[in-house]
mmCIF file of C-alpha atoms and ligand atoms in Angstrom:
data_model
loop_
_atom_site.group_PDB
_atom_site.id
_atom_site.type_symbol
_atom_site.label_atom_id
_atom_site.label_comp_id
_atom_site.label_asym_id
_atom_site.label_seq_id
_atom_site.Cartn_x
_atom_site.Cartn_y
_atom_site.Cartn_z
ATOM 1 C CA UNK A 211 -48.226 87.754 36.802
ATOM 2 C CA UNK A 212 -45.587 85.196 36.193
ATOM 3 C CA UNK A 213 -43.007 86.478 33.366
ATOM 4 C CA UNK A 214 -43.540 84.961 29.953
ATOM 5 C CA UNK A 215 -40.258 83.032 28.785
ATOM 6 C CA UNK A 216 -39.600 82.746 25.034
ATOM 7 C CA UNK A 217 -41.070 79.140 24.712
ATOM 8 C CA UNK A 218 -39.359 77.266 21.818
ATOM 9 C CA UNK A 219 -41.711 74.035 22.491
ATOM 10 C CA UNK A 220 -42.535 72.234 19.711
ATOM 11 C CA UNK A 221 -46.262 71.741 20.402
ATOM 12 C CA UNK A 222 -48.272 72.507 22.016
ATOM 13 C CA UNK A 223 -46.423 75.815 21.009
ATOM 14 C CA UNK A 224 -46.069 79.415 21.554
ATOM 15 C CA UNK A 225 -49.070 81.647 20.625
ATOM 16 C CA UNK A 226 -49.500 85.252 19.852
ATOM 17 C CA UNK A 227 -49.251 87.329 22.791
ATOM 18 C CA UNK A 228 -52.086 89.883 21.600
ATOM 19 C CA UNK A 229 -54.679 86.605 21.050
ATOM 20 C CA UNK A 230 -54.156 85.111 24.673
ATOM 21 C CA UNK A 231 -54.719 89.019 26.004
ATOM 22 C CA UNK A 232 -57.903 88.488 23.755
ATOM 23 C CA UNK A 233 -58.513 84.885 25.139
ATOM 24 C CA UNK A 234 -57.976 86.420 28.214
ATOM 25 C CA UNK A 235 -60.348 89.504 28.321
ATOM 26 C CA UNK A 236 -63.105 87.477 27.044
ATOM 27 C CA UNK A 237 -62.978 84.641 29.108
ATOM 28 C CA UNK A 238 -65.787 85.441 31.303
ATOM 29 C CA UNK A 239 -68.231 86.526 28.677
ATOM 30 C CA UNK A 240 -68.427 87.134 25.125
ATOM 31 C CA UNK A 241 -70.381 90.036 24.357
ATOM 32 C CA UNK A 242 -73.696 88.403 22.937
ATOM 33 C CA UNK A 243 -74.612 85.508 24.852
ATOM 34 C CA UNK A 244 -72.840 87.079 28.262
ATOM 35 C CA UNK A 245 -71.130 83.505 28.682
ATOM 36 C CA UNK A 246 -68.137 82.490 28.267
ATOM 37 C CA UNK A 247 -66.642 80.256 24.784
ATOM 38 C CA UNK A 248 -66.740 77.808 27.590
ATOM 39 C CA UNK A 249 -70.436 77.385 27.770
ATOM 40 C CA UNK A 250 -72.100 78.032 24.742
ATOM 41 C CA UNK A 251 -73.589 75.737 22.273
ATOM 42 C CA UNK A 252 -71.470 74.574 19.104
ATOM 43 C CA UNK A 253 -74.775 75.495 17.602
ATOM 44 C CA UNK A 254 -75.148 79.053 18.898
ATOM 45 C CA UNK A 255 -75.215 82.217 16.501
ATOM 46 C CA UNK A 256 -72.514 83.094 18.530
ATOM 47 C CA UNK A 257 -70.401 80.118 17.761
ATOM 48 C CA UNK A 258 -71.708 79.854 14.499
ATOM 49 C CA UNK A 259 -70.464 83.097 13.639
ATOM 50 C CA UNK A 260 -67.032 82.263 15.395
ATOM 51 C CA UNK A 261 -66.695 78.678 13.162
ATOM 52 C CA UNK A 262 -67.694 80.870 9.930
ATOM 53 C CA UNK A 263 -65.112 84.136 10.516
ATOM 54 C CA UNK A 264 -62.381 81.090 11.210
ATOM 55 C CA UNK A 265 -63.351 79.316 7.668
ATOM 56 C CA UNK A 266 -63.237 82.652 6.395
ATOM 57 C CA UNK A 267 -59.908 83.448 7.103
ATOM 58 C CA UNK A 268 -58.364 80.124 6.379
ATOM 59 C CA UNK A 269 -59.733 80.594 2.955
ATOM 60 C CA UNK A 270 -58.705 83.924 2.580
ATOM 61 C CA UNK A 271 -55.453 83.857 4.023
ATOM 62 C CA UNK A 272 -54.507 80.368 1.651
ATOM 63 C CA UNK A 273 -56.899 81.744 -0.946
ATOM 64 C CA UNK A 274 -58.303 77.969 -0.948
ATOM 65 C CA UNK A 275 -60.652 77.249 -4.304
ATOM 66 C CA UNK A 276 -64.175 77.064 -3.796
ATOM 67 C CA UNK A 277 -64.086 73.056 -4.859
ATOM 68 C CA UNK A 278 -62.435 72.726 -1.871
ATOM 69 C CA UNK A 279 -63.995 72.028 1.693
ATOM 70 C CA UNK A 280 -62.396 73.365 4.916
ATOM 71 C CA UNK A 281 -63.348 71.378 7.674
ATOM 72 C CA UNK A 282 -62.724 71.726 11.369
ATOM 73 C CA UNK A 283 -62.137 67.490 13.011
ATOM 74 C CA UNK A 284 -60.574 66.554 16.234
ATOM 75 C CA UNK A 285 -58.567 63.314 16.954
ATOM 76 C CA UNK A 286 -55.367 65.317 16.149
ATOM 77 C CA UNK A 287 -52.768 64.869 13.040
ATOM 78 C CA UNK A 288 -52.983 60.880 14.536
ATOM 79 C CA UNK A 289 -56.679 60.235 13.282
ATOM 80 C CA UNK A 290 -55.514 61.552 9.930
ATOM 81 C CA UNK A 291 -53.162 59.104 9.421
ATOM 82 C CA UNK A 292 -55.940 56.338 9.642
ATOM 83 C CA UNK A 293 -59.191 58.849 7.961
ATOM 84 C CA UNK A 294 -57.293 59.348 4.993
ATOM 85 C CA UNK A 295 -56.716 55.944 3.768
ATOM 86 C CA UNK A 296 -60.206 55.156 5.346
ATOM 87 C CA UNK A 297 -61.631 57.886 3.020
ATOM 88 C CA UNK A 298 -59.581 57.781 -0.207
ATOM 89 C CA UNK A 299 -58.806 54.202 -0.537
ATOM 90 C CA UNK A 300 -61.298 52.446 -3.001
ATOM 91 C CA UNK A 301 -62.498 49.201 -4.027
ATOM 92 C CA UNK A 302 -60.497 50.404 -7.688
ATOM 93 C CA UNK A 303 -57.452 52.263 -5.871
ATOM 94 C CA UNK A 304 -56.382 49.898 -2.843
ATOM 95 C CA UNK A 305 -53.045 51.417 -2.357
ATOM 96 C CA UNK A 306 -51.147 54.550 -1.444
ATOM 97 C CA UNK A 307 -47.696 55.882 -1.941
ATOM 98 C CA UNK A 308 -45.915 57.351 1.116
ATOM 99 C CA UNK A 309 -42.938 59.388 0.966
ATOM 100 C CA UNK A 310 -40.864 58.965 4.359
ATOM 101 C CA UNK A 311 -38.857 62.086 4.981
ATOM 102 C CA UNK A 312 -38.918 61.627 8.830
ATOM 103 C CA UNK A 313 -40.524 60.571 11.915
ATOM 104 C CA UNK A 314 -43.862 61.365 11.142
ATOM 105 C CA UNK A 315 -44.377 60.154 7.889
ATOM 106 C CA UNK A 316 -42.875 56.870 9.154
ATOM 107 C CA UNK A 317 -46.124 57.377 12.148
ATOM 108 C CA UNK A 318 -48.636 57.781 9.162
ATOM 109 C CA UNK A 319 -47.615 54.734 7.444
ATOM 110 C CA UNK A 320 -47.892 52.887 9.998
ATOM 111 C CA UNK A 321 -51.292 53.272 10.512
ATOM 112 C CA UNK A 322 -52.252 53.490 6.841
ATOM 113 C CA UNK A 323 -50.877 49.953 6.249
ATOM 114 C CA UNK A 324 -54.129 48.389 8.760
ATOM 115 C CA UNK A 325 -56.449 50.104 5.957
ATOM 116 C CA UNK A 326 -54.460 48.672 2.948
ATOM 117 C CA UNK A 327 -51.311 47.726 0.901
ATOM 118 C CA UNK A 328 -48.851 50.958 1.013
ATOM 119 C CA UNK A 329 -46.198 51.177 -1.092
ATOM 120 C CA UNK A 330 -43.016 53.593 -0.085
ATOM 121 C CA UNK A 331 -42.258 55.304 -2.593
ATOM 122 C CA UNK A 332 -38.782 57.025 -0.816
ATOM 123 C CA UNK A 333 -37.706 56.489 2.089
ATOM 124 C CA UNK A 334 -34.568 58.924 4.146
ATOM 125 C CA UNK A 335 -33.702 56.789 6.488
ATOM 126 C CA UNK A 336 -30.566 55.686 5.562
ATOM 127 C CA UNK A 337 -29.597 59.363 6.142
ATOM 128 C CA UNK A 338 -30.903 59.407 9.212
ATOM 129 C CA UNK A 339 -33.674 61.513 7.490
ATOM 130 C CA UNK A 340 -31.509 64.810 6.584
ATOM 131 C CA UNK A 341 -32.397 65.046 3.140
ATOM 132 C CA UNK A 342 -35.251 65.172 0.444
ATOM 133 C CA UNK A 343 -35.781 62.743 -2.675
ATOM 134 C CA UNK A 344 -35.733 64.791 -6.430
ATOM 135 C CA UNK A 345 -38.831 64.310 -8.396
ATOM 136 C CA UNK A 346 -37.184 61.657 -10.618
ATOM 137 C CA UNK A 347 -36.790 59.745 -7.079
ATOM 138 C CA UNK A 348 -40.032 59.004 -6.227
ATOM 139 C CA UNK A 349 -41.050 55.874 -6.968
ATOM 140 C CA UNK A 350 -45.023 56.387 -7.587
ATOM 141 C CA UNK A 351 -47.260 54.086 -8.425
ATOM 142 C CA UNK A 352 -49.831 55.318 -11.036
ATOM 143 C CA UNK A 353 -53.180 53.541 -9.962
ATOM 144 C CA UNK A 354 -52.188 54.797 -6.523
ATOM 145 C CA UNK A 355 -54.956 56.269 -4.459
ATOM 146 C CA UNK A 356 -53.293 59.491 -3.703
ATOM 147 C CA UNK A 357 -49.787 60.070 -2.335
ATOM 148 C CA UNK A 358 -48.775 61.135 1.040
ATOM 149 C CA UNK A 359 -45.520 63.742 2.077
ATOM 150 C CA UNK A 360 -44.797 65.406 5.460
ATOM 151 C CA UNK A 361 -44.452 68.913 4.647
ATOM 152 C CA UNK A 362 -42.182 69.576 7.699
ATOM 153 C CA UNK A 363 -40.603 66.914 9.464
ATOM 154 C CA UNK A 364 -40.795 67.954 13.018
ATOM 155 C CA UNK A 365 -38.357 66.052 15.160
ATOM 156 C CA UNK A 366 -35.775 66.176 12.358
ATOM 157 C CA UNK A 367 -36.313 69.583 11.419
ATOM 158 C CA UNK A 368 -36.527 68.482 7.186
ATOM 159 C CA UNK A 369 -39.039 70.946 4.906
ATOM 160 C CA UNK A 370 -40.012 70.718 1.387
ATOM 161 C CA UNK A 371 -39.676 74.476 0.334
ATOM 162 C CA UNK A 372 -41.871 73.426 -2.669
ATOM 163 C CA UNK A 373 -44.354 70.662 -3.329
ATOM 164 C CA UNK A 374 -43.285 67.089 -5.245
ATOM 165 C CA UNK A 375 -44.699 66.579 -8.575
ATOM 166 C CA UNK A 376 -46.880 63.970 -8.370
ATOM 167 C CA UNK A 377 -48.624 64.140 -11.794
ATOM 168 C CA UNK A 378 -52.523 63.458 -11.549
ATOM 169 C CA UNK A 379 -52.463 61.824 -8.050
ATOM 170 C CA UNK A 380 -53.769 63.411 -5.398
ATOM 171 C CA UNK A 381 -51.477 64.596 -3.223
ATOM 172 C CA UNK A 382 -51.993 64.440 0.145
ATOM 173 C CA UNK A 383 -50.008 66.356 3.121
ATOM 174 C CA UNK A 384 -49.478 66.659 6.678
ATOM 175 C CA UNK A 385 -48.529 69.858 7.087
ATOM 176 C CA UNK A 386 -49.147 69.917 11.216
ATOM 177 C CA UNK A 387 -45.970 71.852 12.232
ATOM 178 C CA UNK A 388 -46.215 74.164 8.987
ATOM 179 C CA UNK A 389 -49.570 74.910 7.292
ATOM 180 C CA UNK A 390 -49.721 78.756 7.162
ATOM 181 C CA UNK A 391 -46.273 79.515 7.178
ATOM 182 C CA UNK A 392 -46.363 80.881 4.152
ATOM 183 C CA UNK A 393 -48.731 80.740 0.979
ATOM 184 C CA UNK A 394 -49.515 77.834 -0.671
ATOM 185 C CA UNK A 395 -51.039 76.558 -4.057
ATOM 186 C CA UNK A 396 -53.803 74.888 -2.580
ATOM 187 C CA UNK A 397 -54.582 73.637 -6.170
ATOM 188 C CA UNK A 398 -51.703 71.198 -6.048
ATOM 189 C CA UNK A 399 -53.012 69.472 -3.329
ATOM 190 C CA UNK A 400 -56.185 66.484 -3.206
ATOM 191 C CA UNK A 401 -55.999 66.543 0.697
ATOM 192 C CA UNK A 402 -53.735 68.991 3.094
ATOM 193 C CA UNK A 403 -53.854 68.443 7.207
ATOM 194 C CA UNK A 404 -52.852 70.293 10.379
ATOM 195 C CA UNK A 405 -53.622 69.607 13.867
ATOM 196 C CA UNK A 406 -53.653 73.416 15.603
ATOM 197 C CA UNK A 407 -51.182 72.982 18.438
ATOM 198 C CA UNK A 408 -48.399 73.659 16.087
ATOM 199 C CA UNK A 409 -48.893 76.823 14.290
ATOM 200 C CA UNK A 410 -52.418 77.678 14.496
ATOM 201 C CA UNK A 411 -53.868 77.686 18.204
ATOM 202 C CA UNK A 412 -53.968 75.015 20.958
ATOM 203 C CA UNK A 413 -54.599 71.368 20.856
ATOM 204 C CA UNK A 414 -57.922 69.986 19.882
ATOM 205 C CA UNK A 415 -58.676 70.923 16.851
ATOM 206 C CA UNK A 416 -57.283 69.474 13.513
ATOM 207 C CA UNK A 417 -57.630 71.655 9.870
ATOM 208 C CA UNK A 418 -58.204 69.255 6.854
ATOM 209 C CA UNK A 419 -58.490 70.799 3.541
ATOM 210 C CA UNK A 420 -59.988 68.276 1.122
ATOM 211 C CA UNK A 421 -60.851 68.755 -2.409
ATOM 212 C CA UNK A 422 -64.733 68.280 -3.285
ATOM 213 C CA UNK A 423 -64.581 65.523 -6.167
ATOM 214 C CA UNK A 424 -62.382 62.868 -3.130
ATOM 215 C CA UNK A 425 -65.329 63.138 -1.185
ATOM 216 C CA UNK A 426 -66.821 60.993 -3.303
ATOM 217 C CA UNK A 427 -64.829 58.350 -2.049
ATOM 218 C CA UNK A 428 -66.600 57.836 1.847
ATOM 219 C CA UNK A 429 -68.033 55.106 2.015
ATOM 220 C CA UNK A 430 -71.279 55.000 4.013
ATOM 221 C CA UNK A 431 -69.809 52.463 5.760
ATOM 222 C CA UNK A 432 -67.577 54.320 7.963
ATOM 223 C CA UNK A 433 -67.993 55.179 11.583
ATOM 224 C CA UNK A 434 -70.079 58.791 11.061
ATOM 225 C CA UNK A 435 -67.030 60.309 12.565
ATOM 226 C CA UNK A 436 -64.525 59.121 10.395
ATOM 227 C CA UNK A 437 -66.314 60.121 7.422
ATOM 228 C CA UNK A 438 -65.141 63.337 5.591
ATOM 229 C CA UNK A 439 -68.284 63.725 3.623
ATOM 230 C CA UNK A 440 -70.386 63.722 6.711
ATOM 231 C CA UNK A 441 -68.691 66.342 7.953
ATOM 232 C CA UNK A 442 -68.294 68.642 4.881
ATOM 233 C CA UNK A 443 -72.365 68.207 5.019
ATOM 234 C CA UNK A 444 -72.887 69.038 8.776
ATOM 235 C CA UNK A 445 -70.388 72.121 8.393
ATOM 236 C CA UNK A 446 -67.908 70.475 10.851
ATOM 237 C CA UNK A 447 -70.856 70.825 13.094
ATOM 238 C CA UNK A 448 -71.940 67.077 13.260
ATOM 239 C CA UNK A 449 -71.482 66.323 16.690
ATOM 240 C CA UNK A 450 -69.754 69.291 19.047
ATOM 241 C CA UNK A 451 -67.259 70.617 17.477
ATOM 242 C CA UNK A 452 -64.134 71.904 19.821
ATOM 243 C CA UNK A 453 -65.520 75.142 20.400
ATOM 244 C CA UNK A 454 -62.508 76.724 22.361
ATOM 245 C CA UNK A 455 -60.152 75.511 19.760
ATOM 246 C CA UNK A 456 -62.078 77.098 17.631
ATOM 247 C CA UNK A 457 -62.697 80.109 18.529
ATOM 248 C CA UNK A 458 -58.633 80.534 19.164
ATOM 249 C CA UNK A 459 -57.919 79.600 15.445
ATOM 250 C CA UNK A 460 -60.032 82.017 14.755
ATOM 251 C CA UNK A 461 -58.234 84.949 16.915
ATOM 252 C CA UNK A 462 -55.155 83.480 15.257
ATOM 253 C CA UNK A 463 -55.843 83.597 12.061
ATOM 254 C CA UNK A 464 -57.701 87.101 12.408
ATOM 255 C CA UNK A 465 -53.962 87.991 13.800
ATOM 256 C CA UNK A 466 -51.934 86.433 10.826
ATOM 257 C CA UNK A 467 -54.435 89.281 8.698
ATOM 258 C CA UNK A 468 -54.785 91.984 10.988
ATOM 259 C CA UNK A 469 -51.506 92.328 12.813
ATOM 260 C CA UNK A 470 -49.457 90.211 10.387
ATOM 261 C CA UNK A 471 -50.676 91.620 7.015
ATOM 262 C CA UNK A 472 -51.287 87.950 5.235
ATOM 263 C CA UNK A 473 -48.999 84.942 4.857
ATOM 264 C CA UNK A 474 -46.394 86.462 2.485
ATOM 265 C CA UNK A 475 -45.221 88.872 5.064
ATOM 266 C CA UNK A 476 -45.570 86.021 7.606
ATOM 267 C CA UNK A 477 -43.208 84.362 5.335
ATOM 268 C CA UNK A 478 -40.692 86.982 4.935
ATOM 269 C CA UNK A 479 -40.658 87.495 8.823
ATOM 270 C CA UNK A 480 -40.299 83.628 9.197
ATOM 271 C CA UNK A 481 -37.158 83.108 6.787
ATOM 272 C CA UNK A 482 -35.269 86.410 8.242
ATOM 273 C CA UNK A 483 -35.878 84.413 11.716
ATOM 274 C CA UNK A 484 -34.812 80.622 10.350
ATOM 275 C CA UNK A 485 -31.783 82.371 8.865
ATOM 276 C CA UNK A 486 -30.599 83.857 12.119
ATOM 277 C CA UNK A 487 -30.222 80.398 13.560
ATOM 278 C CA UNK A 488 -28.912 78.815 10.550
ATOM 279 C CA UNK A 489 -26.408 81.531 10.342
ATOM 280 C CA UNK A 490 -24.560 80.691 13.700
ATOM 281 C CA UNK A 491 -24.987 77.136 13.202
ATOM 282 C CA UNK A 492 -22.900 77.395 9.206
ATOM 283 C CA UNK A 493 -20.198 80.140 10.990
ATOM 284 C CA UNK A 494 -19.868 77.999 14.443
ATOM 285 C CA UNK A 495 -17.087 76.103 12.587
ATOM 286 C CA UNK A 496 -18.229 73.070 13.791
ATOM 287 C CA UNK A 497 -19.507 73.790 17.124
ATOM 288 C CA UNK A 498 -23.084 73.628 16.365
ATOM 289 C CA UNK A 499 -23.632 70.663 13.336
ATOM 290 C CA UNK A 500 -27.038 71.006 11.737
ATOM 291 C CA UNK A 501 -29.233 67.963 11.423
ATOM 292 C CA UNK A 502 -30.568 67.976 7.563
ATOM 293 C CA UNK A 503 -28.642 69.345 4.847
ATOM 294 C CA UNK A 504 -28.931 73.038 3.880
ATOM 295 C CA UNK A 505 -31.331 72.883 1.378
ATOM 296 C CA UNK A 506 -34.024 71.239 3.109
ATOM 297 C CA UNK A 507 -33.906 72.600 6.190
ATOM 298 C CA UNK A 508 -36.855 73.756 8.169
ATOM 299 C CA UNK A 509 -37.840 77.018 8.585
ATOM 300 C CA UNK A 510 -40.299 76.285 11.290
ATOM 301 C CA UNK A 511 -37.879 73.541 13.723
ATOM 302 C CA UNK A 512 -33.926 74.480 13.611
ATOM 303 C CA UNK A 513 -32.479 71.065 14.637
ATOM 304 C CA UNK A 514 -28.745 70.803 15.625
ATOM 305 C CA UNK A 515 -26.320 69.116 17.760
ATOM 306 C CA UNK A 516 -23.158 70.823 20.039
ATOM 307 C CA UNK A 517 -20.078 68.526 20.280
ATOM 308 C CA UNK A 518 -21.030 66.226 23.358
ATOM 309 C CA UNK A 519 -23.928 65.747 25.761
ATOM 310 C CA UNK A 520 -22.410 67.514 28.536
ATOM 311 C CA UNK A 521 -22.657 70.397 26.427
ATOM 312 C CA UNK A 522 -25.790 69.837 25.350
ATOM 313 C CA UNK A 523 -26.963 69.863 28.987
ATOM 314 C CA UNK A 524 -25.075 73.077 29.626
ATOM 315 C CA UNK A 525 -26.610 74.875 26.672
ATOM 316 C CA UNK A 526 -30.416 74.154 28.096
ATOM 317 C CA UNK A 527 -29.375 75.123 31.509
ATOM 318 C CA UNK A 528 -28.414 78.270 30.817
ATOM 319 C CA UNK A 529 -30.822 78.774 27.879
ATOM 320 C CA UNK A 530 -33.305 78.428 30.674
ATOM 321 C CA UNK A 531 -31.585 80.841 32.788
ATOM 322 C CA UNK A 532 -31.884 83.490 30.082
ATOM 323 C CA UNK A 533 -35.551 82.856 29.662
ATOM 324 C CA UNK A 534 -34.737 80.763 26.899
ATOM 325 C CA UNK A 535 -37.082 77.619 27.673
ATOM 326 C CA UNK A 536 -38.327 74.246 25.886
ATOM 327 C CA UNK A 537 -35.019 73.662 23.517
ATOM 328 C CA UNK A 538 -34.172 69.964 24.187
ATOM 329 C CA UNK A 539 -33.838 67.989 20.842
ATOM 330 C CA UNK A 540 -36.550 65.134 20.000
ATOM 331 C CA UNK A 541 -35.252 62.151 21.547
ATOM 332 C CA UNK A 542 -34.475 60.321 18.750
ATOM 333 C CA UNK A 543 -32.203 63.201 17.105
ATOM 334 C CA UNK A 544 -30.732 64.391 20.334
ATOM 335 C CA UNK A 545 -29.025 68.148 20.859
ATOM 336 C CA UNK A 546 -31.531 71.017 20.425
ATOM 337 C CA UNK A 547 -34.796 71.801 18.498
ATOM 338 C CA UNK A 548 -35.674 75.652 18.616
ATOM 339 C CA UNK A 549 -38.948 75.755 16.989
ATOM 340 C CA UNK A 550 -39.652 78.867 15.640
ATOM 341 C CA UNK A 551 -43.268 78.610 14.418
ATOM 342 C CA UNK A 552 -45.251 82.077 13.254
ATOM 343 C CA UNK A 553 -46.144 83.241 16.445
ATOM 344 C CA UNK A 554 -42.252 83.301 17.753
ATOM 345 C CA UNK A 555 -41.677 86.881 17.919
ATOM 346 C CA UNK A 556 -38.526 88.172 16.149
ATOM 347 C CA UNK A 557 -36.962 89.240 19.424
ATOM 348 C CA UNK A 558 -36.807 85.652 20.914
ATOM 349 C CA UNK A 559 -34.767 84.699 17.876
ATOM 350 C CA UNK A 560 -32.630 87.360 18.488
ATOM 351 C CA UNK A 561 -32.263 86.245 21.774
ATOM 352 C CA UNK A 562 -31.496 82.926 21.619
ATOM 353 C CA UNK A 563 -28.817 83.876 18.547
ATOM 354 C CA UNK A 564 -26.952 85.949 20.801
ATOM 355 C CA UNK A 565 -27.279 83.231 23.727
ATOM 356 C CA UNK A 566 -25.927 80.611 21.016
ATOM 357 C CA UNK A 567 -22.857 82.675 19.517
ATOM 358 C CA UNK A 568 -22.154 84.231 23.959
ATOM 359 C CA UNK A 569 -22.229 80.273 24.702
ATOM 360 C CA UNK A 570 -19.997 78.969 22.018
ATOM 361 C CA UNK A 571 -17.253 81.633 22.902
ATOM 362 C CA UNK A 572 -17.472 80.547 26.838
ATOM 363 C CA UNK A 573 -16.998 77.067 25.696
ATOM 364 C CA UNK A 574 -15.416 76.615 22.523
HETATM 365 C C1 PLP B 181 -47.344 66.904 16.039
HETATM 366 C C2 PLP B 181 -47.463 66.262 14.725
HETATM 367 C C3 PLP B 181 -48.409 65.259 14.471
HETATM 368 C C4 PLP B 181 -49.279 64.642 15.565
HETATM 369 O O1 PLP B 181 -50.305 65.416 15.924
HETATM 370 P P1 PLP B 181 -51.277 65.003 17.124
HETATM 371 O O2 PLP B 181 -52.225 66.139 17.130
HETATM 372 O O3 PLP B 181 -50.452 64.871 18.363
HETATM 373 O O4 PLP B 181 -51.920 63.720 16.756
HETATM 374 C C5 PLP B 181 -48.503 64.749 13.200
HETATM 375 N N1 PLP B 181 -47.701 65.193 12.211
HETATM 376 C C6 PLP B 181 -46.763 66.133 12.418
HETATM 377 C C7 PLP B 181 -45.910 66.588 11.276
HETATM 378 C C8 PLP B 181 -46.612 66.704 13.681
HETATM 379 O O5 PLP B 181 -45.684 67.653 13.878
#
């Protein structure tokens, strides 16, 4: 079998090496139905069971409220950005306030404004999105339909390490490259989102953690699959659900309890490996620049630039060469993106440390 690399893609990412073993073994047949994930229906016991464990431990693992639904979509963190105004904008609350931290909140807007007036209520780009507004910053609107942030800006590598205060609006989040990184107060949010591919599993399926009262808001209107309340009725099982996505969010999340011990030791493990990066990066002197300021940083995408694009190219090269794969910067930001998401194991970060501090000394 080929040898695995230490993939630092930013998504589709790197998974757990004990859940594709899993994936793996069982690929041929599950035990019950003696088929594989592959061919079952989406409304199986089999795969009924599978969509219940993987509730189960989202709910567990975020200890998420019983007023609030956990529902399993596809159409990736893109069909959020246009469900959620489609959903939570009313004929009383016609606007929403968007907070613009980076690339992707810049995405969301741009689709929300089709449904509906949006009003920005901060916007980074005049800092080339390095940075985070202060509470007092945000400029909310209070009839506003809810208000949307970007937990963790993935091409610039920018993280809220705690939530805005919003007041009474409902705050709603795209937390694609970050949900489960650590715990959360699920209680703070009206609305929190995460396509898979990030940190939770492969592509195709999309987590969306809504509190009950906003599902009051669908109108009957919508097209039945853009309708939240449709789905929180059917059990995410309205039309066929992406059963092998599925299923691997479910070996995933059974890992993040089993193997992992819960989300405050994933946590732990994930700021001891962000710190590792940042560490070489603040003692390079210069070599390495990080992209947002130190105390926004992400945890999840370390973002930073070497002194010139011949440099840059060198630095993948040989990354690559020492199994170090899938570091090349968003091309908007340039330089290199190492992202780092729960299922990175320590050892690649220790790795690609030691490549970074071996390749400043040959080239410094
Ligand atoms: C990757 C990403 C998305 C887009 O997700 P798709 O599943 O490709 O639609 C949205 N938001 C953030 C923060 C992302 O990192």
């Amino acid at each position: 079998m080929t040898q695995r690399a230490y993939n630092f893609s930013a998504g589709p990412a790197v998974l757990p090496e004990s859940v594709l073993a899993q994936v793996q073994q069982e690929m041929m047949a599950l035990p019950g139905p003696r088929a594989s994930i592959l061919e079952i229906s989406h409304r199986s016991p089999t795969f009924k069971e599978i969509i219940g464990a993987a509730e189960t431990n989202v709910r567990k693992l975020l200890e998420v409220p019983d007023n609030y639904e956990v529902l399993f979509l596809q159409g990736g963190g893109r069909l959020q950005f246009s469900m959620i105004p489609m959903n939570l904008l009313t004929n009383e609350k016609k606007s929403a306030d968007y907070v613009l931290t980076g690339s992707w909140g810049k995405h969301a807007l741009k689709e929300a404004v089709k449904a509906g007036d949006m009003n920005v209520a901060w916007d980074g780009s005049d800092q080339r999105y390095t940075s985070l507004p202060t509470n007092d910053q945000l400029a909310l609107t209070p009839a506003a339909a809810y208000v949307h942030i970007t937990s963790n800006e993935t091409i610039q590598g920018v993280q809220f390490p705690n939530e805005p205060e919003v007041g009474s609006l409902p705050l709603v989040c795209d937390a694609s490259s970050d949900f489960m990184y650590k715990p959360l107060p699920i209680e703070r949010y009206g609305l929190i989102y995460a396509c898979a591919q990030k940190n939770l599993g492969p592509a195709g399926v999309t987590i969306v953690v809504i509190r009950k009262d906003l599902l009051q808001r669908s109108s009957d209107t919508l097209p039945i699959y853009l309708n939240y309340r449709i789905h929180a009725e059917e059990g995410s099982l309205m039309n066929t659900a992406p059963t092998f996505a599925i299923y691997v969010v479910r070996l995933v999340t059974d890992w993040l309890l089993d193997e992992i011990g819960g989300l405050e030791k994933m946590a732990a493990l994930n700021r001891s490996k962000a710190k590792m990066l940042y560490e070489v990066v603040d003692q390079s002197e210069g070599f390495y620049t990080g992209h947002a300021q130190p105390d926004c940083r992400s945890v999840m995408n370390v973002v930073f630039t070497l002194p010139s694009d011949d440099l840059t190219a060198a630095f993948l090269a040989q990354a690559k060469e020492c199994n170090l794969t899938d570091l090349a910067g968003h091309r908007s930001v340039g330089g290199i993106r190492a992202s780092i998401y729960n299922a990175m194991p320590l050892a690649g970060v220790e790795a690609l440390r030691d490549f970074m501090v071996k390749f400043q000394r040959a080239n410094q």
